[in-house]
Coordinates of C-alpha atoms in Angstrom, one line a residue:
X1 CA 50.8 -12.9 25.5
X2 CA 47.9 -10.8 24.1
X3 CA 50.2 -9.2 21.6
X4 CA 51.6 -12.5 20.5
X5 CA 48.1 -14.0 20.0
X6 CA 47.0 -10.9 18.0
X7 CA 50.1 -11.3 15.8
X8 CA 49.4 -15.0 15.1
X9 CA 45.8 -14.1 14.2
X10 CA 46.8 -11.4 11.8
X11 CA 49.4 -13.7 10.1
X12 CA 46.7 -16.4 9.7
X13 CA 44.0 -14.1 8.2
X14 CA 45.4 -14.3 4.6
X15 CA 45.4 -18.1 4.9
X16 CA 41.7 -18.2 6.0
X17 CA 40.7 -15.7 3.4
X18 CA 42.4 -17.8 0.6
X19 CA 40.7 -21.0 1.8
X20 CA 37.3 -19.3 1.8
X21 CA 37.8 -17.8 -1.6
X22 CA 39.2 -21.1 -2.9
X23 CA 36.1 -22.9 -1.8
X24 CA 33.7 -20.3 -3.2
X25 CA 35.4 -20.5 -6.6
X26 CA 34.6 -24.2 -6.9
X27 CA 30.8 -24.0 -6.1
X28 CA 28.8 -24.3 -9.3
X29 CA 27.7 -21.0 -10.9
X30 CA 26.0 -20.1 -14.1
X31 CA 28.4 -20.1 -17.0
X32 CA 27.3 -16.5 -17.8
X33 CA 29.3 -15.5 -14.8
X34 CA 32.5 -16.9 -16.0
X35 CA 35.3 -14.5 -16.9
X36 CA 37.6 -15.8 -19.6
X37 CA 38.9 -19.3 -18.9
X38 CA 38.5 -19.1 -15.1
X39 CA 38.6 -22.6 -13.5
X40 CA 35.6 -23.8 -11.5
X41 CA 32.3 -25.5 -11.8
X42 CA 30.0 -23.8 -14.4
X43 CA 26.3 -24.6 -15.1
X44 CA 25.8 -24.8 -18.8
X45 CA 22.1 -25.6 -19.0
X46 CA 19.3 -27.2 -17.0
X47 CA 17.2 -29.3 -19.3
X48 CA 13.8 -30.8 -18.1
X49 CA 13.5 -34.4 -19.1
X50 CA 10.0 -35.1 -17.6
X51 CA 8.8 -38.3 -16.0
X52 CA 11.0 -41.3 -16.3
X53 CA 9.2 -44.6 -16.7
X54 CA 12.1 -47.0 -15.9
X55 CA 14.2 -47.3 -12.7
X56 CA 17.5 -47.2 -14.6
X57 CA 18.5 -44.7 -17.3
X58 CA 21.7 -43.7 -19.1
X59 CA 23.6 -40.6 -20.1
X60 CA 24.6 -40.6 -23.8
X61 CA 27.3 -38.2 -25.1
X62 CA 27.8 -37.5 -28.8
X63 CA 30.0 -34.8 -30.5
X64 CA 29.0 -33.1 -33.7
X65 CA 31.0 -30.9 -36.1
X66 CA 28.7 -27.9 -35.5
X67 CA 26.2 -26.6 -33.0
X68 CA 23.5 -26.6 -35.7
X69 CA 23.9 -30.3 -36.4
X70 CA 23.8 -31.1 -32.6
X71 CA 20.6 -29.1 -32.3
X72 CA 19.1 -30.9 -35.2
X73 CA 19.9 -34.2 -33.8
X74 CA 18.5 -33.8 -30.3
X75 CA 15.4 -35.4 -29.0
X76 CA 12.9 -34.6 -26.3
X77 CA 15.5 -35.7 -23.6
X78 CA 18.5 -34.1 -25.2
X79 CA 20.5 -30.8 -24.9
X80 CA 22.9 -29.3 -27.5
X81 CA 25.8 -27.4 -25.8
X82 CA 29.2 -26.1 -26.5
X83 CA 31.8 -27.0 -24.0
X84 CA 35.5 -27.8 -23.8
X85 CA 36.1 -27.2 -27.4
X86 CA 33.3 -29.5 -28.8
X87 CA 29.7 -29.3 -29.8
X88 CA 27.9 -31.9 -27.7
X89 CA 24.6 -33.6 -27.8
X90 CA 23.8 -34.8 -24.3
X91 CA 20.9 -37.1 -23.9
X92 CA 19.0 -39.1 -21.2
X93 CA 17.8 -42.3 -22.8
X94 CA 17.7 -46.1 -22.4
X95 CA 20.7 -48.4 -22.7
X96 CA 21.7 -48.9 -26.3
X97 CA 20.1 -45.7 -27.6
X98 CA 21.9 -44.1 -30.6
X99 CA 21.8 -40.5 -31.7
X100 CA 21.1 -39.6 -35.3
X101 CA 23.9 -39.9 -37.8
X102 CA 26.4 -37.1 -38.3
X103 CA 28.1 -37.1 -35.0
X104 CA 30.7 -39.1 -33.1
X105 CA 29.7 -41.5 -30.4
X106 CA 31.7 -40.6 -27.3
X107 CA 30.2 -42.4 -24.3
X108 CA 27.2 -44.2 -22.7
X109 CA 27.3 -43.7 -18.9
X110 CA 25.1 -45.6 -16.5
X111 CA 23.0 -47.1 -15.2
X112 CA 21.7 -44.1 -13.3
X113 CA 19.1 -45.1 -10.6
X114 CA 16.0 -43.0 -10.6
X115 CA 12.4 -43.0 -9.2
X116 CA 9.9 -44.0 -11.8
X117 CA 7.0 -41.6 -12.4
X118 CA 9.0 -38.7 -11.0
X119 CA 9.9 -35.6 -13.0
X120 CA 13.6 -35.1 -13.5
X121 CA 15.9 -32.2 -14.8
X122 CA 19.3 -32.7 -16.3
X123 CA 21.8 -30.1 -15.0
X124 CA 24.8 -30.1 -17.2
X125 CA 28.1 -28.5 -16.0
X126 CA 31.6 -27.9 -17.2
X127 CA 34.1 -28.6 -14.4
X128 CA 37.7 -27.2 -14.8
X129 CA 39.7 -27.7 -11.6
X130 CA 43.4 -27.2 -11.1
X131 CA 45.2 -29.9 -9.0
X132 CA 44.3 -29.4 -5.4
X133 CA 41.0 -27.5 -5.9
X134 CA 38.0 -28.9 -4.0
X135 CA 34.3 -28.6 -3.9
X136 CA 32.6 -28.2 -0.4
X137 CA 30.7 -31.1 1.1
X138 CA 27.2 -31.4 -0.6
X139 CA 24.4 -33.7 -1.6
X140 CA 22.3 -34.1 -4.8
X141 CA 18.6 -34.9 -5.2
X142 CA 19.4 -37.5 -7.9
X143 CA 22.3 -39.3 -9.4
X144 CA 25.5 -37.5 -10.5
X145 CA 28.0 -38.7 -13.2
X146 CA 30.9 -37.2 -15.0
X147 CA 32.9 -37.8 -18.2
X148 CA 36.6 -36.8 -17.7
X149 CA 38.4 -35.4 -20.7
X150 CA 41.7 -34.5 -18.9
X151 CA 43.1 -34.9 -15.4
X152 CA 41.9 -36.8 -12.4
X153 CA 39.3 -36.4 -9.7
X154 CA 38.8 -38.1 -6.3
X155 CA 35.3 -38.3 -4.9
X156 CA 34.8 -39.2 -1.2
X157 CA 31.5 -40.3 0.3
X158 CA 30.8 -42.2 3.5
X159 CA 31.2 -45.4 1.5
X160 CA 34.8 -44.6 0.5
X161 CA 36.3 -43.0 -2.7
X162 CA 36.0 -43.2 -6.4
X163 CA 38.7 -42.0 -8.8
X164 CA 37.7 -40.6 -12.2
X165 CA 40.4 -40.0 -14.9
X166 CA 40.5 -39.5 -18.6
X167 CA 40.3 -42.9 -20.3
X168 CA 39.3 -44.6 -17.1
X169 CA 36.1 -45.7 -15.4
X170 CA 33.2 -43.3 -15.3
X171 CA 32.2 -41.9 -11.9
X172 CA 28.6 -42.4 -10.9
X173 CA 27.2 -41.6 -7.5
X174 CA 23.5 -42.0 -6.5
X175 CA 21.4 -39.2 -5.1
X176 CA 21.4 -38.8 -1.3
X177 CA 24.8 -39.4 0.3
X178 CA 27.1 -36.5 1.1
X179 CA 30.3 -36.1 -1.0
X180 CA 33.5 -34.1 -1.2
X181 CA 35.5 -33.7 -4.4
X182 CA 39.2 -33.0 -4.9
X183 CA 41.1 -32.6 -8.2
X184 CA 44.1 -34.9 -7.8
X185 CA 47.1 -35.6 -9.9
X186 CA 49.3 -33.0 -11.7
X187 CA 47.1 -32.1 -14.8
X188 CA 44.1 -29.8 -14.9
X189 CA 40.9 -31.7 -14.6
X190 CA 38.3 -31.0 -17.4
X191 CA 35.0 -32.9 -17.3
X192 CA 31.4 -32.7 -18.4
X193 CA 29.2 -33.3 -15.4
X194 CA 25.5 -34.4 -15.1
X195 CA 23.2 -34.1 -12.1
X196 CA 20.0 -35.8 -12.9
X197 CA 17.9 -34.3 -10.1
X198 CA 14.3 -34.3 -8.9
X199 CA 12.7 -31.3 -10.6
X200 CA 11.0 -30.2 -7.4
X201 CA 14.2 -30.0 -5.5
X202 CA 17.6 -28.2 -5.9
X203 CA 20.2 -30.0 -7.8
X204 CA 22.8 -29.5 -5.1
X205 CA 22.7 -28.6 -1.4
X206 CA 25.6 -27.9 0.9
X207 CA 25.8 -30.0 4.1
X208 CA 27.4 -29.3 7.5
X209 CA 26.6 -32.5 9.3
X210 CA 29.2 -34.7 7.6
X211 CA 33.0 -34.3 7.6
X212 CA 35.1 -36.1 5.0
X213 CA 38.0 -38.2 6.3
X214 CA 40.4 -36.6 3.9
X215 CA 40.9 -39.9 1.9
X216 CA 41.5 -37.9 -1.3
X217 CA 45.1 -36.7 -1.3
X218 CA 46.9 -35.0 -4.1

């Protein structure tokens, strides 16, 4: 019996090792650590946006022909980045705001609920997940939103699930509740992600006191 149990444990080890490695790969890391086109969640930049004076704000996405044009167009609440084959101007502004001419208007995502008078930082990420990849359960100290270019993502929270897909409804989740993310469908998920978080707190924190129900199935 002892030999049989040991044999089962040894056979299972590669599965457990793969699961742990798979989960680690999908935790967000600085893009400077990326090797080639590795899939995963990659932090592009953290941009302080300062105190916000209104309880609702919006994420504006514009694409420019060159990085220099995007840099020249950004305001105090904007960041110019290169991601997923485009030069982006990513801005936190009021509804209806428009970037300077020269770029292509891509999206306005919101409203994002924030606390007035509180300093916020915009953490922008590039998420590239192959179907079936997941992110561990976590919380954010502010709202999260993402713009999907390709593929599909299912986000589970205690309130249920949201599905984000290219050309579909934008995904927005407020700060606070735990969440678990799974890349669903058959196509690689590529998305730009924003976490607009309290500047005095981490953008993301792993949680162990909530277990998803497994509502997101590929």
